[in-house]
Short mmCIF file of C-alpha atoms and ligand atoms in Angstrom, two decimals:
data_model
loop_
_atom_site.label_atom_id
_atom_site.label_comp_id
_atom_site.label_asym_id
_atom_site.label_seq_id
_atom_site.Cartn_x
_atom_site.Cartn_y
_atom_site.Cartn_z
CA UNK A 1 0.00 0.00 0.00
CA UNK A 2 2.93 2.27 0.27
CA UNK A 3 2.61 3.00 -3.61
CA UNK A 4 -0.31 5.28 -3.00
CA UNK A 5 1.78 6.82 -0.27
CA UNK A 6 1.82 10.34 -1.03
CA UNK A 7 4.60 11.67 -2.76
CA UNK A 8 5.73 8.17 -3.80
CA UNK A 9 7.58 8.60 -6.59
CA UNK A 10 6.29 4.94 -7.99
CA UNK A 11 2.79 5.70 -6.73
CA UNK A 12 2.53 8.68 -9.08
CA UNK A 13 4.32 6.94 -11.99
CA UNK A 14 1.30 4.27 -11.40
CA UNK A 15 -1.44 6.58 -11.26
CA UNK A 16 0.21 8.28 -14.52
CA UNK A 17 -0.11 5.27 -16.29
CA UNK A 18 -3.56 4.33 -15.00
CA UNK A 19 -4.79 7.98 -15.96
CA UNK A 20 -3.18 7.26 -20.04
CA UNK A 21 -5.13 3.88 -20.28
CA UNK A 22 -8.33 5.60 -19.04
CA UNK A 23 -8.03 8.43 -21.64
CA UNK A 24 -10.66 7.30 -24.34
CA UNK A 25 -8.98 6.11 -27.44
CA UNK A 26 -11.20 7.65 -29.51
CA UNK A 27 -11.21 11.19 -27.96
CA UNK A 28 -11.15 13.56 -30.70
CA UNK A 29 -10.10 16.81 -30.24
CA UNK A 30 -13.20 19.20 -30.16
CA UNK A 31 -13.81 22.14 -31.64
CA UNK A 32 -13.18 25.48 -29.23
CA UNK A 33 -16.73 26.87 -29.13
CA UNK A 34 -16.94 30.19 -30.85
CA UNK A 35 -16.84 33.47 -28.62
CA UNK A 36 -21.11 34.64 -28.50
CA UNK A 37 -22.08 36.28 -31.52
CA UNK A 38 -19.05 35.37 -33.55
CA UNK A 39 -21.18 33.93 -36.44
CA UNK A 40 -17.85 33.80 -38.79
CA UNK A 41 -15.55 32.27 -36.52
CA UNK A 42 -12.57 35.02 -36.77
CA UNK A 43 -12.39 35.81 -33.24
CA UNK A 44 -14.47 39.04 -33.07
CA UNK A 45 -17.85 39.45 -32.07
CA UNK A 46 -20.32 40.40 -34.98
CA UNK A 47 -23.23 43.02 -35.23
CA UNK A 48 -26.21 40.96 -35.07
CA UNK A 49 -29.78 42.18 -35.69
CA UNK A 50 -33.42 41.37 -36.44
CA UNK A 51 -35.28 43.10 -38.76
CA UNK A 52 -38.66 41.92 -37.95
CA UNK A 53 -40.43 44.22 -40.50
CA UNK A 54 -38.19 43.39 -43.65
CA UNK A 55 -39.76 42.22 -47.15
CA UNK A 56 -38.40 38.17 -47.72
CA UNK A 57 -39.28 36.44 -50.37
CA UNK A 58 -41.61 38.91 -51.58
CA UNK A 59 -43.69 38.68 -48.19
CA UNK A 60 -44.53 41.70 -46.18
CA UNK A 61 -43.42 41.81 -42.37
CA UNK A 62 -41.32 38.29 -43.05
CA UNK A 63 -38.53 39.53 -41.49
CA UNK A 64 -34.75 38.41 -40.60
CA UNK A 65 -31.97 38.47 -39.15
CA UNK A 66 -28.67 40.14 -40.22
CA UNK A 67 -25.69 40.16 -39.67
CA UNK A 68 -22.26 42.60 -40.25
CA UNK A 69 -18.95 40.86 -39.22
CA UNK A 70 -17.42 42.82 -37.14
CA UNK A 71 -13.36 44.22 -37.23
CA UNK A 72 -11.62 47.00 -36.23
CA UNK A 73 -13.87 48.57 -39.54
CA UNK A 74 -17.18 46.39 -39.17
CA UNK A 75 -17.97 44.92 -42.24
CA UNK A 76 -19.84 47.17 -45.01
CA UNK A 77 -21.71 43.88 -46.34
CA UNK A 78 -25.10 43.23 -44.44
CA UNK A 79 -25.54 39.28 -44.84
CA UNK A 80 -29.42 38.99 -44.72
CA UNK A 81 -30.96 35.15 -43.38
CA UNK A 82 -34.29 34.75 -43.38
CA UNK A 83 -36.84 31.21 -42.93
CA UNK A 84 -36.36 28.73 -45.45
CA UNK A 85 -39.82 29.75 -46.65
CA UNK A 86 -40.85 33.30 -45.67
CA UNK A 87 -44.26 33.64 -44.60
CA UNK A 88 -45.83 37.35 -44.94
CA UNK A 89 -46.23 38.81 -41.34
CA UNK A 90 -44.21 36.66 -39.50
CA UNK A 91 -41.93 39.26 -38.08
CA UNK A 92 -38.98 37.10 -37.69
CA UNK A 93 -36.04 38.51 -35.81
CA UNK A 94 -37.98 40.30 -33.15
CA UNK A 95 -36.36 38.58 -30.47
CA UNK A 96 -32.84 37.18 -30.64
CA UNK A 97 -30.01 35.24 -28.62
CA UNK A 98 -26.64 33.77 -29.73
CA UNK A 99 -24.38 31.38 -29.00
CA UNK A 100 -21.89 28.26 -30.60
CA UNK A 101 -25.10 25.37 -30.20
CA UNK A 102 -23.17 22.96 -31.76
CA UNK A 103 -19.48 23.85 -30.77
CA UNK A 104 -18.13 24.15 -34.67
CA UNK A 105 -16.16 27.55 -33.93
CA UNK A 106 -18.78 29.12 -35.44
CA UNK A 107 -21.86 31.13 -33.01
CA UNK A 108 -25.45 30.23 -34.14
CA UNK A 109 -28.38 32.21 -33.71
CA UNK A 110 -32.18 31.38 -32.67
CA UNK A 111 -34.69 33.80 -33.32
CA UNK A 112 -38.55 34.47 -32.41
CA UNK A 113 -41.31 34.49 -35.19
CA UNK A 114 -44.87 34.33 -34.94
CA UNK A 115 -45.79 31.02 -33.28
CA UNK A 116 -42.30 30.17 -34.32
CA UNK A 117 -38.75 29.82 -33.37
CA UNK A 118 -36.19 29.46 -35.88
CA UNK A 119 -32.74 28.23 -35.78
CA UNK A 120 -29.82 29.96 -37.82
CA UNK A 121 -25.87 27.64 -37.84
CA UNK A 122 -23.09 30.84 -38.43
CA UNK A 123 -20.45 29.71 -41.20
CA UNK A 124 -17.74 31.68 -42.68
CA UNK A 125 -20.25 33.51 -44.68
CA UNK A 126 -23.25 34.41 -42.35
CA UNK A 127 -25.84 33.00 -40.97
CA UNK A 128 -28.03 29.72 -42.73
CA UNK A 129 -31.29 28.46 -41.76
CA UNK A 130 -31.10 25.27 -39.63
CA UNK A 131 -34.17 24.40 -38.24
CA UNK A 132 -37.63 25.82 -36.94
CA UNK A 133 -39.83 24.79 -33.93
CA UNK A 134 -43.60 25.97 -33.48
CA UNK A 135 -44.22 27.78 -30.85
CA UNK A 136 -46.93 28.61 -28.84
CA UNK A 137 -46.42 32.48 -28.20
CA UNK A 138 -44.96 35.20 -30.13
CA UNK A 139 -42.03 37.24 -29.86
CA UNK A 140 -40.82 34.60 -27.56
CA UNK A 141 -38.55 36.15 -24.81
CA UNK A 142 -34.91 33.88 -25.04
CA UNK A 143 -31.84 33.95 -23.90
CA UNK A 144 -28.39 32.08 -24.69
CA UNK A 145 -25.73 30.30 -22.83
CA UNK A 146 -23.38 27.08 -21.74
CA UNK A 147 -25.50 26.53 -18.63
CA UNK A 148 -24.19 23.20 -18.30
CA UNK A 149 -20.82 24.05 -19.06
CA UNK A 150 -19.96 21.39 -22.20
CA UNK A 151 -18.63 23.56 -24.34
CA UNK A 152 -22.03 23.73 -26.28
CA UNK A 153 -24.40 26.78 -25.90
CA UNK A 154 -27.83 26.30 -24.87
CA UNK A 155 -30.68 27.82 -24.79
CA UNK A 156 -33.90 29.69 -22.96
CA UNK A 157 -37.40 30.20 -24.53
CA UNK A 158 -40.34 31.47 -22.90
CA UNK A 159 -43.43 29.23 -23.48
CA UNK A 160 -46.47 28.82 -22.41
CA UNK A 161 -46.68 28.97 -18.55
CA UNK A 162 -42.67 27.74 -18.61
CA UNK A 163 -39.45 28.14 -19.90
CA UNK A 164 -38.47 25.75 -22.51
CA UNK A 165 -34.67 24.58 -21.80
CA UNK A 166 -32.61 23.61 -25.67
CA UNK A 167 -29.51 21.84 -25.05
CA UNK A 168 -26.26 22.08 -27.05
CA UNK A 169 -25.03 19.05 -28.80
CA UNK A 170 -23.24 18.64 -32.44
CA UNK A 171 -26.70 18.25 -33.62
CA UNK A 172 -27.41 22.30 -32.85
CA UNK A 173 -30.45 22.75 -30.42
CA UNK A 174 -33.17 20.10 -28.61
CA UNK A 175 -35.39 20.54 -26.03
CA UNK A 176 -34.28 18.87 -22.73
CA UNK A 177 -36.78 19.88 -20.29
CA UNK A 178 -38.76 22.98 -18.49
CA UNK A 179 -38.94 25.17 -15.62
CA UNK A 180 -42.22 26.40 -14.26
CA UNK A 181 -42.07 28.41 -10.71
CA UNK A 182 -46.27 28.27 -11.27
CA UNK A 183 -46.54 31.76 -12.52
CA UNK A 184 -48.40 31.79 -15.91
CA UNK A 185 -45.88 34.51 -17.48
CA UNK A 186 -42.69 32.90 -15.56
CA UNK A 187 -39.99 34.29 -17.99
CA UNK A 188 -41.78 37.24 -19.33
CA UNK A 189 -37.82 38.94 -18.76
CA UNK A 190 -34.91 36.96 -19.13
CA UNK A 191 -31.04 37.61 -18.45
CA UNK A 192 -28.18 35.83 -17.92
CA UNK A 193 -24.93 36.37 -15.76
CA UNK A 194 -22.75 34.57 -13.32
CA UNK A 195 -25.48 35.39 -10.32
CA UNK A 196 -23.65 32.51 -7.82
CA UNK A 197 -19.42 32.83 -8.94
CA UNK A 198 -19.16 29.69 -9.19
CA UNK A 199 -18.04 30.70 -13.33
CA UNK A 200 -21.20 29.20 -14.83
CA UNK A 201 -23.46 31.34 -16.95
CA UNK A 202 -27.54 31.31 -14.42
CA UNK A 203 -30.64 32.56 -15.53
CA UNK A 204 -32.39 35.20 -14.32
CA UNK A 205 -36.48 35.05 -14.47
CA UNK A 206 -39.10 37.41 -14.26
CA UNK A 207 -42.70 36.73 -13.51
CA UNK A 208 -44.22 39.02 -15.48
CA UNK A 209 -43.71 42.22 -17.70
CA UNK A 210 -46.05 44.95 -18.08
CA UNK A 211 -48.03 45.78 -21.22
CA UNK A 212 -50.47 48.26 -21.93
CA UNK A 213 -52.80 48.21 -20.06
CA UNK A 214 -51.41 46.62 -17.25
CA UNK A 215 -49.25 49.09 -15.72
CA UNK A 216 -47.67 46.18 -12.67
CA UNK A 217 -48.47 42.38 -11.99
CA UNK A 218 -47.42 39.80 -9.85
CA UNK A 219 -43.51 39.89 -10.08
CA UNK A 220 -41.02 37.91 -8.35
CA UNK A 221 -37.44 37.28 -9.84
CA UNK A 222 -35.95 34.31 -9.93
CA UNK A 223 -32.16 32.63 -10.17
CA UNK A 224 -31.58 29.27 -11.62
CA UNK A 225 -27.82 28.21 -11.64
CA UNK A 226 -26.21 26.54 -13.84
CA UNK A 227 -24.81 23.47 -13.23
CA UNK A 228 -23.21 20.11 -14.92
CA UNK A 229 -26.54 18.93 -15.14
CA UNK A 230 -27.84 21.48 -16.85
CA UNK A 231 -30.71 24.30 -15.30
CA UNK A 232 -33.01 23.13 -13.07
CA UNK A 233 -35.90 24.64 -11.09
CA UNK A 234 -34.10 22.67 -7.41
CA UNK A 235 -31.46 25.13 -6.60
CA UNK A 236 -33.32 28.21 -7.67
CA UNK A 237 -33.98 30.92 -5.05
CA UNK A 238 -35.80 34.27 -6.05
CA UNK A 239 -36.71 37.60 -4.00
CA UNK A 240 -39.95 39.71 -4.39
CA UNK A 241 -38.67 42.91 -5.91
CA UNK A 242 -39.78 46.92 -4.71
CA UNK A 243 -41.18 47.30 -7.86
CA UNK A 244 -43.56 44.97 -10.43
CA UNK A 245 -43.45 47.01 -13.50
CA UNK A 246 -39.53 45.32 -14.38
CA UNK A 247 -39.70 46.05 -18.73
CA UNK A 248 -36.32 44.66 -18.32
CA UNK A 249 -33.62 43.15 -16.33
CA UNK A 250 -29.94 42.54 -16.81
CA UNK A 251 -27.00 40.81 -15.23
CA UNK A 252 -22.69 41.59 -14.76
CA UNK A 253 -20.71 42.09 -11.83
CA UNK A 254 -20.70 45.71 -11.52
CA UNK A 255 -19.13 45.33 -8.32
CA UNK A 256 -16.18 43.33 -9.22
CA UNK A 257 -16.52 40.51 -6.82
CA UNK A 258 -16.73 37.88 -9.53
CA UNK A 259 -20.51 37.83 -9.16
CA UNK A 260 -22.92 39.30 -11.21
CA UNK A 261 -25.39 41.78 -10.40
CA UNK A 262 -28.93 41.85 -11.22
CA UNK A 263 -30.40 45.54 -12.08
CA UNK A 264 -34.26 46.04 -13.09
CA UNK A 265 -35.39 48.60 -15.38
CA UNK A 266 -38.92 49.89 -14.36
CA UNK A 267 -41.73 52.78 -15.43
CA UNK A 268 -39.16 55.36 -13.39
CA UNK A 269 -36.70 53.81 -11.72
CA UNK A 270 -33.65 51.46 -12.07
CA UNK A 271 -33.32 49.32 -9.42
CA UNK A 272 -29.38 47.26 -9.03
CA UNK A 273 -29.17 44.81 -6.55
CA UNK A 274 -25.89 43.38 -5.46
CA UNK A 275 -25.28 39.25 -5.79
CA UNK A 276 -24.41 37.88 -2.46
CA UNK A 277 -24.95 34.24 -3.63
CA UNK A 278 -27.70 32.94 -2.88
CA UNK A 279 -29.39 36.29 -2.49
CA UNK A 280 -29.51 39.84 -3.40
CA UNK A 281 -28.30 43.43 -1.61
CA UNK A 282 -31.44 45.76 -0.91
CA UNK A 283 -31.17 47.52 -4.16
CA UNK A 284 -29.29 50.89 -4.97
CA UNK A 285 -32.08 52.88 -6.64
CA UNK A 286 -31.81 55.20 -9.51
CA UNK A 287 -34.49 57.62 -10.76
CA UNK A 288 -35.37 58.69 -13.69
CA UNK A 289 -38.10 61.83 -14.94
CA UNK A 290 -37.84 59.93 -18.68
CA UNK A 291 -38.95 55.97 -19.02
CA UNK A 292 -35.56 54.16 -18.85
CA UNK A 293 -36.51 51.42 -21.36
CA UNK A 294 -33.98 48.94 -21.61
CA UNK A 295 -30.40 47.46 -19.83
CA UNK A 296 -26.93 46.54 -21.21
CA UNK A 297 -24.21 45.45 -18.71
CA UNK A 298 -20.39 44.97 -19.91
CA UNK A 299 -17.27 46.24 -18.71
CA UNK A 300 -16.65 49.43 -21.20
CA UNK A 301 -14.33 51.05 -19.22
CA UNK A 302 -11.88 47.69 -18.63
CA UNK A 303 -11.13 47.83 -14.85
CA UNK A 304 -12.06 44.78 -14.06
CA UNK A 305 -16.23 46.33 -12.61
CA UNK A 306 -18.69 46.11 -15.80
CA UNK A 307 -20.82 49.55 -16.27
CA UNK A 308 -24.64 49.86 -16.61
CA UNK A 309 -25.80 51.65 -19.73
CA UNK A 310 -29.54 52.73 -19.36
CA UNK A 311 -31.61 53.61 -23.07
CA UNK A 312 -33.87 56.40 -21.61
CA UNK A 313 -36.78 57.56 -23.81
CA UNK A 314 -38.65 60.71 -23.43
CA UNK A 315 -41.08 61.66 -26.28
CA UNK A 316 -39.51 62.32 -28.97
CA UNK A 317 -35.71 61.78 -28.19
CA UNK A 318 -33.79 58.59 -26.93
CA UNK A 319 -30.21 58.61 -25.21
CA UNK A 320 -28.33 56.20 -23.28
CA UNK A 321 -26.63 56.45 -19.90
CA UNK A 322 -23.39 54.74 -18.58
CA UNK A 323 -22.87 54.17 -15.21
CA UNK A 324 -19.54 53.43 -13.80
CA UNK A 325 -19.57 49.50 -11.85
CA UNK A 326 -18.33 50.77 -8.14
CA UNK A 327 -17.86 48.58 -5.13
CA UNK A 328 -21.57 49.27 -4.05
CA UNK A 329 -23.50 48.90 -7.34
CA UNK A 330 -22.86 51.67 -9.73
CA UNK A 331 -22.41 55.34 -9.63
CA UNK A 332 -25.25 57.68 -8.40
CA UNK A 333 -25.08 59.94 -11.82
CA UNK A 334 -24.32 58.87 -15.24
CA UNK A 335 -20.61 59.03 -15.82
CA UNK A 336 -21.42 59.07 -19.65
CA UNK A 337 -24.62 59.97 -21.60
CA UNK A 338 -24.70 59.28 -25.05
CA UNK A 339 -27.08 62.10 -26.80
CA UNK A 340 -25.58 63.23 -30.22
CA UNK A 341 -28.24 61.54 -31.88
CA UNK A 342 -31.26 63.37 -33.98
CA UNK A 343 -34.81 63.57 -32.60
CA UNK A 344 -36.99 60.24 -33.36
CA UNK A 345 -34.34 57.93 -34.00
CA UNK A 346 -34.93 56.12 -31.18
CA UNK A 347 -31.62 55.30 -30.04
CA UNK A 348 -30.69 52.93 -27.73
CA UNK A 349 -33.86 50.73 -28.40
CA UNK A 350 -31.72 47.78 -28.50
CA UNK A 351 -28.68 47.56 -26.61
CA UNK A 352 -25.80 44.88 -26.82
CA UNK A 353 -21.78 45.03 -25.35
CA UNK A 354 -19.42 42.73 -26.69
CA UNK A 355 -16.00 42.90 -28.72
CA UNK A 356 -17.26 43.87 -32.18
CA UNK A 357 -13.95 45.66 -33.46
CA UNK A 358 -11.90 42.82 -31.38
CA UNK A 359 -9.71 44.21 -29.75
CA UNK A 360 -10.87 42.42 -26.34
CA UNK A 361 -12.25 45.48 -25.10
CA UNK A 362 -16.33 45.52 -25.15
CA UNK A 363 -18.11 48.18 -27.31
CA UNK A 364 -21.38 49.16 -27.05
CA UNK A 365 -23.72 48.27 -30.10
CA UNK A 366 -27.19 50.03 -29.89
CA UNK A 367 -29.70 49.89 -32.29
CA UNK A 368 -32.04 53.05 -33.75
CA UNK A 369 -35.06 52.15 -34.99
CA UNK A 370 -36.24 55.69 -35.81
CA UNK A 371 -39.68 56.64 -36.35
CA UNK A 372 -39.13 56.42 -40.35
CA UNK A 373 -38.58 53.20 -40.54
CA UNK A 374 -34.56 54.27 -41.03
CA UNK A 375 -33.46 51.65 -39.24
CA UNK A 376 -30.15 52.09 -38.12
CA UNK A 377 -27.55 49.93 -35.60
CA UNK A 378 -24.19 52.00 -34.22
CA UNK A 379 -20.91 50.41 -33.16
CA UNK A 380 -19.63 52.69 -30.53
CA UNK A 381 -16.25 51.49 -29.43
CA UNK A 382 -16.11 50.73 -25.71
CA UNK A 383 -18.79 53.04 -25.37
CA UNK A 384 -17.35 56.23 -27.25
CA UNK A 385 -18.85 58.12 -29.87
CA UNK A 386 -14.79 58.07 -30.81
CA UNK A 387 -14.80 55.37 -34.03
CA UNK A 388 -18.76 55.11 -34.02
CA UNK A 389 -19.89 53.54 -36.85
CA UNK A 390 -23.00 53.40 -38.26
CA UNK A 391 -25.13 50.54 -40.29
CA UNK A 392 -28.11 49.70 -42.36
CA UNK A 393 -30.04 48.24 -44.88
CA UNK A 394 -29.75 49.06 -48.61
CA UNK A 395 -33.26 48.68 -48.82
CA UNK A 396 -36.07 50.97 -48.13
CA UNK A 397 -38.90 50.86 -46.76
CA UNK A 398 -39.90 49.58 -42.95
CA UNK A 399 -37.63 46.85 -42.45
CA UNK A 400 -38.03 46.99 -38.26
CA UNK A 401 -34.38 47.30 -37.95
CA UNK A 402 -32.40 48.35 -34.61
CA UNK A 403 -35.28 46.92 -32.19
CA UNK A 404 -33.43 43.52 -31.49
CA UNK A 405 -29.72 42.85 -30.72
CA UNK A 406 -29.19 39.47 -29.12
CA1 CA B 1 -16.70 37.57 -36.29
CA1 CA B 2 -22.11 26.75 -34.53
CA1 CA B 3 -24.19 23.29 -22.96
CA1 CA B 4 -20.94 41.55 -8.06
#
């Protein structure tokens, strides 16, 4: 029994040798999953965008999603995907997540439609319909992520009463189960962060989400961690927040503890409550005399605490805030507001941060719907106005793009 003795020299030379005959002979190397929202595979994150109101195929409203590869100059070249038969009105592209499904090096996209879901496998040259699933609400809320951690991204879709849970696999995207907390509009908000630091990606679930003319209903968030076995309903906890008008919610360590935060946009306030686990701070509240609409997190300003950028709409003019991440939430004041923009374009609609010019720092990609139907999405590098660049459709026309980012 000495051989196991630690330290043995002859022990470890043994346990060496069992470890090489237990290595599967038929491992094959796999594929490194691409980075979220690199649909090409080079490294960089790319613009991605629905354009829910776009002509396809000669039907109205079809919709679709497109995408600009991104660099330190983004790509001029919109590559357009739509369904592998476009049906008139189907608004495809109104809701959108990413991630590498089936761990080729290149991200994949899934995408709401009318009573549909639709599944798009990135290549080297864009996006390509994969696959569709009927579903039974619109504009499906959904969200994207490794939840269990195998190198293949998974995926979140509101249904009926539940969440519907996709699993990864080299086959893209199948269901594997649900999560129901017994609320009919569980998942009405979705984000996703690392809530618990233990490095996996958790959901974050709302109960409900206001829409005319329900100004509030019952709300509760809720965690669910991710795990090796994938999400699951058992370890959730949840808290009742101060408010139940939350149009949006969002997760990233602001505070630079190696958990992520979880902030609510409401009617007038934003509300960012500190991860302690398996619970939240009382929240830090910010208020607003404009409707803050909707929530990006990502570290813009690289020191290690992510910022909170805010779209705030008042009539007839849209900007969007940055908050610094401090040790306690986030500033009390914007430390940037981005407001260069026209009347009516309605920046900030849609809000995404990841490395689109890929230089590993985060930029901020908002999209500006306008009132025109001039849809418009702007690259602004970590955040700046400095470098901004612009895209959009050739076409004319309302093509509904700038309301969706992933
Ligand atoms: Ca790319
Ligand atoms: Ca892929
Ligand atoms: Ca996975
Ligand atoms: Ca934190």
């Amino acid at each position: 029994m000495t051989l196991w003795r630690k330290g043995s020299a002859a022990g470890v030379a043994l346990a060496a040798a069992i470890a090489l005959t237990a290595a599967p002979a038929d491992a094959a190397p796999k594929k490194r999953p691409a980075l979220p929202g690199d649909v090409n595979g080079d490294g960089r994150a790319d613009v991605i965008a629905g354009a829910h109101l776009l002509k396809a195929g000669g039907k109205a409203d079809a919709g679709a999603v497109v995408v600009w590869f991104g660099g330190a100059k983004v790509a001029a070249k919109a590559r357009i995907a739509t369904s592998s038969k476009p049906v008139a009105k189907e608004n495809l592209g109104r809701v959108l997540a990413t991630a590498d499904f089936d761990r080729d090096g290149y991200s994949d996209v899934i995408a709401s439609a009318r009573k549909k879901v639709v599944v798009f496998r990135g290549s080297s040259t864009g996006l390509k319909f994969a696959k569709s699933f009927a579903w039974p609400i619109t504009n499906a809320p959904m969200k994207a992520a490794d939840f269990d951690g195998d190198g293949y991204g998974d995926a979140v879709v509101r249904g009926n009463g539940e969440i519907v849970v996709f699993k990864g696999g080299s086959k893209g995207l199948t269901k594997s189960g649900t999560l129901k907390n017994g609320a009919a509009g569980f998942g009405a908000v979705l984000a996703v962060g690392d809530v618990t630091g233990d490095k996996r990606p958790d959901l974050v679930a709302a109960n409900f989400r206001p829409a005319y003319p329900e100004p509030a209903g019952p709300q509760r968030v809720t965690v669910i961690p991710g795990s090796a076995s994938g999400l699951s309903t058992a370890r959730a906890w949840s808290f009742e927040p101060a408010r139940r008008d939350v149009f949006d919610l969002a997760a990233g360590d602001l505070s630079g503890d190696g958990r992520a935060d979880i902030v609510l946009a409401t009617g007038e306030q934003v509300l960012v409550h500190r991860s302690l686990g398996t619970g939240v701070s009382t929240p830090q509240t910010l208020s607003f005399s404009n409707f803050p609409g909707n929530l990006a997190v990502g570290d813009l300003l690289g020191d290690g605490r992510a910022e909170l950028a805010v779209h705030v709409a008042a009539d007839d003019h849209d900007w969007v805030e940055i908050y610094k991440g401090t040790a306690g939430g986030v500033t009390a004041e914007p430390t940037r507001t981005l407001q260069k923009e026209n009347y009516e374009t309605g920046f900030g609609a849609s809000l995404h941060i990841s490395d689109v010019v890929g230089d590993k720092k985060p930029d901020l990609v908002a999209g500006a719907p306008g009132v025109y139907a001039v849809g418009r999405v702007h690259v602004l590098p970590k955040g700046n106005y400095t470098g901004l660049q612009r895209r959009e459709l050739s076409t004319t026309g309302a093509h509904g793009l700038g309301f969706s980012l992933p």
